[in-house]
Coordinates of C-alpha atoms and ligand atoms in Angstrom, one line a residue:
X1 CA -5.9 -3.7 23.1
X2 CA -5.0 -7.0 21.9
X3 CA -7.7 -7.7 18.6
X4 CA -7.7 -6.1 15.2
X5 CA -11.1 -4.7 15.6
X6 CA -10.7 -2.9 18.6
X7 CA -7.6 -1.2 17.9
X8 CA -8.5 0.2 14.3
X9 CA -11.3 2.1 16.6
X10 CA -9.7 3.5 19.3
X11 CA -5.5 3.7 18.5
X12 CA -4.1 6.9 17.9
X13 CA -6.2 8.6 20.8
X14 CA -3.9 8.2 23.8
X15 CA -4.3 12.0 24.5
X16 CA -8.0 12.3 24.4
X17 CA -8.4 12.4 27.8
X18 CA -6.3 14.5 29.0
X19 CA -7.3 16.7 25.7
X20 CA -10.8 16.5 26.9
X21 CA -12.2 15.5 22.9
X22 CA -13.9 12.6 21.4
X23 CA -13.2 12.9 17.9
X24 CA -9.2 14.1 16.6
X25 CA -8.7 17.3 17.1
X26 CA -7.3 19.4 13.7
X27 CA -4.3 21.2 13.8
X28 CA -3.5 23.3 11.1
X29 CA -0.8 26.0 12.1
X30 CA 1.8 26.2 10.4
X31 CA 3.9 27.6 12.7
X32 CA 4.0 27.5 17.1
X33 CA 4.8 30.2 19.3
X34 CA 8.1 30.2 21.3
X35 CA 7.8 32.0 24.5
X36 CA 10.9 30.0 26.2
X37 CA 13.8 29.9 23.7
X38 CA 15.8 27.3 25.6
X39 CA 12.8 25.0 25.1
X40 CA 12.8 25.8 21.5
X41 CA 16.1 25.4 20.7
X42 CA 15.7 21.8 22.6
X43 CA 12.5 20.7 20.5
X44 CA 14.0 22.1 17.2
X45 CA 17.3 20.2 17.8
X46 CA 15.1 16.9 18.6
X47 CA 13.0 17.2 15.5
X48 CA 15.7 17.8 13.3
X49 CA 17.4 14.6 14.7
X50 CA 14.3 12.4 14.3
X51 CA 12.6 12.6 17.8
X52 CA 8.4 11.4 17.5
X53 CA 7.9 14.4 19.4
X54 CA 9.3 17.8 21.5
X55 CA 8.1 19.8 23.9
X56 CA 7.4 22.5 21.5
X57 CA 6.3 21.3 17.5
X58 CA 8.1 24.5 16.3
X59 CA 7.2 24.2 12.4
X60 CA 5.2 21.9 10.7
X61 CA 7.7 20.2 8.3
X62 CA 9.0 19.3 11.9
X63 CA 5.9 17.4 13.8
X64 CA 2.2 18.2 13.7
X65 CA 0.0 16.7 16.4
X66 CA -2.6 15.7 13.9
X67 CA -0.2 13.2 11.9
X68 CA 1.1 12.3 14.7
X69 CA -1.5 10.6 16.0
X70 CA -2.3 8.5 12.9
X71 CA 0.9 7.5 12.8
X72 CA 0.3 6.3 16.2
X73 CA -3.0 4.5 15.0
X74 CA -1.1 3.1 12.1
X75 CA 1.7 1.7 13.9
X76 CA -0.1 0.1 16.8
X77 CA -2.0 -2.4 13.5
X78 CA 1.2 -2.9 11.9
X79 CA 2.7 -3.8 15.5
X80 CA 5.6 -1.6 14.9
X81 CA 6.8 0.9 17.3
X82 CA 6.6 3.9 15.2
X83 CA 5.3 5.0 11.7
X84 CA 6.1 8.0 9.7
X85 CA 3.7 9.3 7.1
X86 CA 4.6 11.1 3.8
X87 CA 2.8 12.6 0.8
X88 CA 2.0 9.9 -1.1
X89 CA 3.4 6.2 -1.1
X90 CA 5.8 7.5 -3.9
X91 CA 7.1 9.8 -1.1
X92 CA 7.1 7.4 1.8
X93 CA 9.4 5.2 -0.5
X94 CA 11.4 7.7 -1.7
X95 CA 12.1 8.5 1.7
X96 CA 13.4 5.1 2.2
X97 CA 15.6 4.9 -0.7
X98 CA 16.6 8.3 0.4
X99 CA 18.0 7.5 3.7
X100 CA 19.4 4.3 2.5
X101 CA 21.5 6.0 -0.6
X102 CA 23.5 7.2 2.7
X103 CA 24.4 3.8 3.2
X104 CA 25.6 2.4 0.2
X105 CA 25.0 2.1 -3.2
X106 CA 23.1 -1.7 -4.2
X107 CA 19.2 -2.5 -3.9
X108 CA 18.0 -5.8 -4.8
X109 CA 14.0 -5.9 -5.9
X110 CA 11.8 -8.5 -6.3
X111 CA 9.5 -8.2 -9.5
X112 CA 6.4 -7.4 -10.0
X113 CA 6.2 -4.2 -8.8
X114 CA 3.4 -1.1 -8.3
X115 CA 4.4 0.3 -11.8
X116 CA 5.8 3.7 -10.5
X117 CA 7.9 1.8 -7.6
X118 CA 9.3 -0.1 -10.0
X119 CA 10.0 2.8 -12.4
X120 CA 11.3 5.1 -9.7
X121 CA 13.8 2.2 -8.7
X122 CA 14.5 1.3 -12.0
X123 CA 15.5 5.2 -12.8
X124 CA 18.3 5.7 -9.9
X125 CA 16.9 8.6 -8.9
X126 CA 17.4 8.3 -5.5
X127 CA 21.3 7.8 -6.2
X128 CA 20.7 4.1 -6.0
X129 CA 21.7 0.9 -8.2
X130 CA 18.4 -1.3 -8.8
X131 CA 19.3 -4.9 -9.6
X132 CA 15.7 -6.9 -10.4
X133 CA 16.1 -10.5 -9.1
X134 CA 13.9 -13.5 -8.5
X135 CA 12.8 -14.3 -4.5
X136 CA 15.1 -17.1 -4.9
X137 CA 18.2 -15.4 -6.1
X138 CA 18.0 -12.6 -3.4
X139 CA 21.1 -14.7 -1.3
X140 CA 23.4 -15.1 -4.2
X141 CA 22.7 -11.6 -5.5
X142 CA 23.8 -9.7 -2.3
X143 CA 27.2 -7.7 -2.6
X144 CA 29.1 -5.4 0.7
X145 CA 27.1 -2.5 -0.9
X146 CA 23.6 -3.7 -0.6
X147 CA 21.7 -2.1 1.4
X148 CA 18.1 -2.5 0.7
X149 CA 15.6 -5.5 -0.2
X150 CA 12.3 -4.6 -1.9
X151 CA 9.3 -6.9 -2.6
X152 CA 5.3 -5.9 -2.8
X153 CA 3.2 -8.8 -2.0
X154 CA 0.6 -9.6 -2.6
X155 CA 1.9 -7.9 -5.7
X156 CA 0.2 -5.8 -8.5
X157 CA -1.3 -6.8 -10.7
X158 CA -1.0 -10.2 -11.1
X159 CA -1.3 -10.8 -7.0
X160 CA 1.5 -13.2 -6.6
X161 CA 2.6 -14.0 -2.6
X162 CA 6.1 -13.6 -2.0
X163 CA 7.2 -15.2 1.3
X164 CA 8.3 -12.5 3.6
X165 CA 10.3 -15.0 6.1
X166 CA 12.1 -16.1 3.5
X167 CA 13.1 -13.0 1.8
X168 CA 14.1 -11.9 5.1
X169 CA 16.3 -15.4 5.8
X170 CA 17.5 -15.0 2.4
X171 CA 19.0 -11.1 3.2
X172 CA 21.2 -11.9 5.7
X173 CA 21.9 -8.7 7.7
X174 CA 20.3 -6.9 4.3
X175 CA 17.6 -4.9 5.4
X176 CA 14.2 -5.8 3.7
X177 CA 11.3 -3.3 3.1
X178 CA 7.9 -4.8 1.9
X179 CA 5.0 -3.0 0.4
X180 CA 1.7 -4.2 1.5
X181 CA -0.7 -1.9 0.4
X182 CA -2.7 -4.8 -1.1
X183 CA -2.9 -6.6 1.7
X184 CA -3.6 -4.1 4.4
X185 CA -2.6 -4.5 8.1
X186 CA -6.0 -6.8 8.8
X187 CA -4.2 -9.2 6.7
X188 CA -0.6 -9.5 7.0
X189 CA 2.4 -7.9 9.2
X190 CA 5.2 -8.0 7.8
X191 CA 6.8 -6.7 10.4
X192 CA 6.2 -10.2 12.6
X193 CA 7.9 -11.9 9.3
X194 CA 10.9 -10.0 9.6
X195 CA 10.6 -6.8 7.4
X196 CA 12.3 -4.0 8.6
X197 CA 10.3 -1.4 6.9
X198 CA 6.4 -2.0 5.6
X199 CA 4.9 0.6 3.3
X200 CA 1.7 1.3 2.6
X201 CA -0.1 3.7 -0.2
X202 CA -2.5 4.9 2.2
X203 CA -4.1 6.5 -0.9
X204 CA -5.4 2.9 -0.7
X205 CA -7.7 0.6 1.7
X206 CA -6.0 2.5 4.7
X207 CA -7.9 6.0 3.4
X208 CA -10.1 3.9 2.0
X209 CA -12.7 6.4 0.9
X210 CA -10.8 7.6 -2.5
X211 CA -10.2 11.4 -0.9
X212 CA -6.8 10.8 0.5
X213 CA -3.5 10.5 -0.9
X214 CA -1.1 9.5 1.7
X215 CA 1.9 7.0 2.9
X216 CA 3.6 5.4 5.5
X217 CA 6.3 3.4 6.6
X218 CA 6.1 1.3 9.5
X219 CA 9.3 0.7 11.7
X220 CA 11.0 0.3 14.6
X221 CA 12.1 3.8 16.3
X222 CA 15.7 3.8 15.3
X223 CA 14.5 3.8 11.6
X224 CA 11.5 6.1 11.8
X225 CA 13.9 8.8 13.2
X226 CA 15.8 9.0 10.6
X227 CA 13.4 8.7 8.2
X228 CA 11.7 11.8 10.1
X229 CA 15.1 13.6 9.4
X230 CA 14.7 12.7 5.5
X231 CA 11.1 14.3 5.8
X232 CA 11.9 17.1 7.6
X233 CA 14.9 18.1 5.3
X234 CA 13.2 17.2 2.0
X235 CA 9.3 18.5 2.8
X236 CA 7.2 15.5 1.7
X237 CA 5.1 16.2 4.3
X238 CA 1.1 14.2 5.0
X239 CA -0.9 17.6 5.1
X240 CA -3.1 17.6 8.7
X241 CA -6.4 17.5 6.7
X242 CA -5.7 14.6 4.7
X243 CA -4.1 12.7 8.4
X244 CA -7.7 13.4 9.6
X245 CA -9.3 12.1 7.0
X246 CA -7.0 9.0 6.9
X247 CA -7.5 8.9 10.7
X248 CA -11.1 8.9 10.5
X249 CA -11.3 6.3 7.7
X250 CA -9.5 3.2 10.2
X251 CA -11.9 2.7 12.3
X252 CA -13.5 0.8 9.5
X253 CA -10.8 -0.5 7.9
X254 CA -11.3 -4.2 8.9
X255 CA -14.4 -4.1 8.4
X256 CA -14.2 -2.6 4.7
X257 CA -11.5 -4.7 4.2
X258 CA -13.2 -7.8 4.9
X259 CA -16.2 -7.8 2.9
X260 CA -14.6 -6.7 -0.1
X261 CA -12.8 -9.6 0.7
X262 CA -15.3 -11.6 0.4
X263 CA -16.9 -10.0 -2.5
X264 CA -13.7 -10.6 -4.3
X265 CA -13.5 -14.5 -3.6
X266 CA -17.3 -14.7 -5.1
X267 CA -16.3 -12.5 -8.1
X268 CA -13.2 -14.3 -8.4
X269 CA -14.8 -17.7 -8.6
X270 CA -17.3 -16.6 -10.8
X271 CA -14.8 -15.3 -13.3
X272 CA -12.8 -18.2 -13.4
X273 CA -16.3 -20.4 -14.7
X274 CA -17.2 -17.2 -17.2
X275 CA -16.5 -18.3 -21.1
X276 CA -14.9 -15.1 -21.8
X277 CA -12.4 -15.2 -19.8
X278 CA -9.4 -17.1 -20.3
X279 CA -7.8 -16.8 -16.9
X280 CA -8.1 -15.3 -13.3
X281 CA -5.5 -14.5 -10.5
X282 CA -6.4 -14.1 -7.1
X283 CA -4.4 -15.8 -4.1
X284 CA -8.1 -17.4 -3.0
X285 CA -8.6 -19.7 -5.8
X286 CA -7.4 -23.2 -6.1
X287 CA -4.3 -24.2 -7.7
X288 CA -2.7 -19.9 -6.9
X289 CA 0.9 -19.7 -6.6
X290 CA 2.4 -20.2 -3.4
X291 CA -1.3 -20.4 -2.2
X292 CA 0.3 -22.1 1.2
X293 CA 1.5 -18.5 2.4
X294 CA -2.8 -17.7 3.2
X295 CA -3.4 -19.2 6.5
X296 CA 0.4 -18.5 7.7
X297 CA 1.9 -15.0 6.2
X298 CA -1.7 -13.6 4.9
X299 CA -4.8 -14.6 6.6
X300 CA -6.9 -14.3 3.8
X301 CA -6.9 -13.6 -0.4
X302 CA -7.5 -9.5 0.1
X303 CA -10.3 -7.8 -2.0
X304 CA -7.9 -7.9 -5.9
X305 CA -8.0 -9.5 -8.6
X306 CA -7.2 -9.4 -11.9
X307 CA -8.6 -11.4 -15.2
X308 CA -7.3 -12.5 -18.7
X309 CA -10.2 -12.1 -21.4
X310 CA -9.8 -14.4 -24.2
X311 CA -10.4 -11.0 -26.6
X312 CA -7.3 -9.2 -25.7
X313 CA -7.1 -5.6 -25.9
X314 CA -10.0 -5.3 -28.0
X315 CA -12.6 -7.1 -25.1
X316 CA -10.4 -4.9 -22.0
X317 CA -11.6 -2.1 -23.6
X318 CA -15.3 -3.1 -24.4
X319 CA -15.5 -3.9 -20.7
X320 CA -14.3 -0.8 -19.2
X321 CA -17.0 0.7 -21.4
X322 CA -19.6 -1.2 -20.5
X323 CA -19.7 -1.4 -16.6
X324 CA -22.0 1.4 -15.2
X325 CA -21.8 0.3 -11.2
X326 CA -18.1 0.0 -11.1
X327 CA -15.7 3.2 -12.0
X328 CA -13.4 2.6 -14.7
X329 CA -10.4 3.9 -13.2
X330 CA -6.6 3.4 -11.6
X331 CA -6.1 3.1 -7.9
X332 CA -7.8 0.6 -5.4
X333 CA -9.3 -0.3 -2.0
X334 CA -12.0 2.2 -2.1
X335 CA -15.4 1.6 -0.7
X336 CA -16.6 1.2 -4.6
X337 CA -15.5 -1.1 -7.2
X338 CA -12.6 0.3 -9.6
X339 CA -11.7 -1.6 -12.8
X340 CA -8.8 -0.7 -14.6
X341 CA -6.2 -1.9 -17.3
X342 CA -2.7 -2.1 -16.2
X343 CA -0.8 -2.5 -19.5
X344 CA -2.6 0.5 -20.8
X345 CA -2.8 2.6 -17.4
X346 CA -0.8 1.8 -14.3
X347 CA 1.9 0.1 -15.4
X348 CA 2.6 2.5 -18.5
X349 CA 6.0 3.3 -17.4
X350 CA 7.0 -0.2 -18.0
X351 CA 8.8 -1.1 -21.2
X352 CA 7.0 -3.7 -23.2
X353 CA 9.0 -6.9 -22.3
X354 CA 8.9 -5.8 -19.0
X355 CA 5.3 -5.8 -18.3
X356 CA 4.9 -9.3 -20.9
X357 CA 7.2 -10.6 -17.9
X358 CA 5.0 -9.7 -15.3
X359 CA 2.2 -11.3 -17.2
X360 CA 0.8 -7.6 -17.9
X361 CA -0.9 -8.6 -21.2
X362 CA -3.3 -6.9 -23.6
X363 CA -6.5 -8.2 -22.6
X364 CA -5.6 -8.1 -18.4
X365 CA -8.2 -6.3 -16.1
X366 CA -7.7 -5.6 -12.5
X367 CA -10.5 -5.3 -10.3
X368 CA -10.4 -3.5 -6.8
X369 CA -13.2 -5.0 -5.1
X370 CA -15.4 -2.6 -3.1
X371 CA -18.2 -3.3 -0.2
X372 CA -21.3 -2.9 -2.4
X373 CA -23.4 -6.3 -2.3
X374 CA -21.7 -8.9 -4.6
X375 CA -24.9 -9.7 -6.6
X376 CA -25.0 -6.0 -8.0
X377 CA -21.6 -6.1 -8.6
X378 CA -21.7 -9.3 -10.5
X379 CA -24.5 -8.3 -12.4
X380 CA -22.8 -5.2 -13.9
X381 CA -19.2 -7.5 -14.6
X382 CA -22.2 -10.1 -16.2
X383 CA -23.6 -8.1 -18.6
X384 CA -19.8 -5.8 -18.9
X385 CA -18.7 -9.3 -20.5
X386 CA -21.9 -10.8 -22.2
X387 CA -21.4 -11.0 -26.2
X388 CA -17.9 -10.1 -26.2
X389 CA -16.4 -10.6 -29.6
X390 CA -13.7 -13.3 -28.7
X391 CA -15.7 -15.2 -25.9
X392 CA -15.0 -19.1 -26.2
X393 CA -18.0 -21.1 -26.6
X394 CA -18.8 -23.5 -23.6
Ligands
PLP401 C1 -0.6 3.2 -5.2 C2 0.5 2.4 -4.8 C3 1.8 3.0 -4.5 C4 2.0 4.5 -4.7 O1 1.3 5.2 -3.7 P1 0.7 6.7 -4.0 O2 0.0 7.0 -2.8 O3 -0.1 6.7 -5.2 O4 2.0 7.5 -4.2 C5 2.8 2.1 -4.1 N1 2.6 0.8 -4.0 C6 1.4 0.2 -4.2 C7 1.3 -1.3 -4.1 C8 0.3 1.0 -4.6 O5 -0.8 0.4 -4.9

């Protein structure tokens, strides 16, 4: 299956045939019965280890047929050869940082960052030493004991591009794990840049429906099995109800993801004419930084974007009261529009100078775009932002 369109329909249903089903079957046992013991011992052994699969499942902390086959789906987008899926993206990274901490101690991290990723780094929970660095220093920052690169790109909220081939150039022999939530398989593999590991919250454009909180990590096999060991020992397991859902939400995925797309460039254009706001970031406007990566690493600007209003904190506020299509809340890549204030919301757990160097001011919005028709949507952001109280005249 060789285009994106095709694939998000039919991957992850290799065994339908033989199954005899067209739609993913639902397994919900908990447990499997284990009439030959020799078998069992062999599967349990494998899963333990990190194998994709066993003759027997065993336990679910250990394999379930239902995540499994997302996972498949997942992987054959990201062109990885495997994918594991956790909890949440908090758990699919913890996972990570998990099964690095084995390795050494050192974990260099690119700025900005989803505001719990960086807070969870930050923190050393994970028994690991987070130094924040510029893309540029990542070379002369690398010691014996790193072990890890992390960037998010496009990244949240401000939606900078980091370059991916050079990060990875720039590790060495450093393995590098990018988050790509934002930009979704549809518009960037990391993976064919050089990344090692790419994460996704799948609680995002990959569920895609706002029902599903969800991660993965796509790899090659020698990673995923031993970040399948880290899940099975530590339980953040992707429940089979919410791998359905996910499952049933990809076959739309390009699709969803590329009208909000172009939604967003229409919004985002828009916004940067309105008087009340002072500035707009989104990777498809002229003049973006490091605009040269769409085309090459990203194939298109993705469906966020965030605004500056000339009001502040004051005007933030006033909008998230006033728009009636659009849901005032966190998260993104739903099929509707979220709005939300990261300084105030999402990126909380950052102290102040922190999030003033991420350019996470008082009166910054971030729109997730949804798949609504753009002249409804720009008719509720219109009148959201008519008569605000700091608005610069024409
Ligand atoms: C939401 C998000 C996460 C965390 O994922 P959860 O599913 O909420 O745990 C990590 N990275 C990015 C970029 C996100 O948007």
């Amino acid at each position: 299956m060789s285009h994106l369109h095709t694939t998000t329909v039919h991957a992850g249903r290799d065994d339908f045939g033989a199954l005899c089903v067209h739609a993913p079957p639902l397994d919900l046992s908990t447990t499997y019965p284990v009439r030959d013991l020799a078998t069992g011992t062999a599967s349990f052994d494998a899963l333990v280890a990190g194998a994709a699969h066993a003759d027997n499942p065993i336990y679910a902390r250990l394999h379930n047929p239902t995540v499994a086959r997302v996972e498949q789906a997942i992987a054959s987008l990201e062109g990885t050869q495997a994918c594991v899926a956790f909890a949440s993206g908090m758990a699919a990274l913890t996972a990570v940082l998990l099964e690095r901490s084995q390795h050494g101690r050192h974990v260099l991290v690119v700025r900005p960052l989803y505001g719990t990723s960086d807070h969870l780094l930050a923190s050393g929970l994970c028994g690991l030493e987070a130094e924040f660095v510029e893309a540029g220093e990542i070379a002369a920052r690398r010691r014996a004991d790193t072990v890890l690169v992390v960037i998010e790109t496009p990244s949240n909220p401000t939606l900078n591009l980091v370059d991916i081939r050079a990060v990875v150039a720039a590790a060495g022999t450093v393995p590098v794990l990018v988050d790509s939530t934002f930009a979704t398989p549809v518009l960037q593999r990391p993976a064919e840049c050089g990344a090692t590991w790419v994460l996704h919250s799948a609680t995002k454009f990959l569920g895609g429906h706002g029902d599903v909180i969800a991660g993965v990590v796509c790899c090659d096999e020698a990673h995923a099995g031993a970040l399948r060991s880290v899940r099975a020992a530590t339980g953040a397991l992707l429940h089979p109800l919410a791998a359905w859902l996910l499952h049933r939400g990809l076959p739309t995925l390009a699709l969803r993801v590329e009208r909000a797309q172009a939604n967003a460039q229409l919004i985002a254009q828009r916004l940067a004419a309105h008087p009340a706001v002072a500035k707009v970031y989104y990777p498809g406007l002229p003049g973006s930084a490091n605009a040269h990566l769409l085309g090459s690493q990203m194939s298109g600007p993705g469906a966020l974007l965030s605004f500056e209003l000339h009001g502040g904190h004051a005007d933030a506020a006033a909008v998230m009261a006033r728009v009636k299509l659009m849901t005032p809340a966190v998260s993104l890549g739903s099929v509707d529009t979220l709005i939300q204030h990261p300084a105030g919301l999402t990126h909380r757990v950052l102290d102040a100078a922190t999030r003033a160097a991420s350019g996470i001011t008082p009166g910054l919005l971030r729109l997730s775009v949804g798949i609504e028709h753009v002249e409804d949507l720009w008719q509720d952001l219109a009148q959201a932002l008519t008569g605000l109280a700091h608005a610069q005249a024409d």
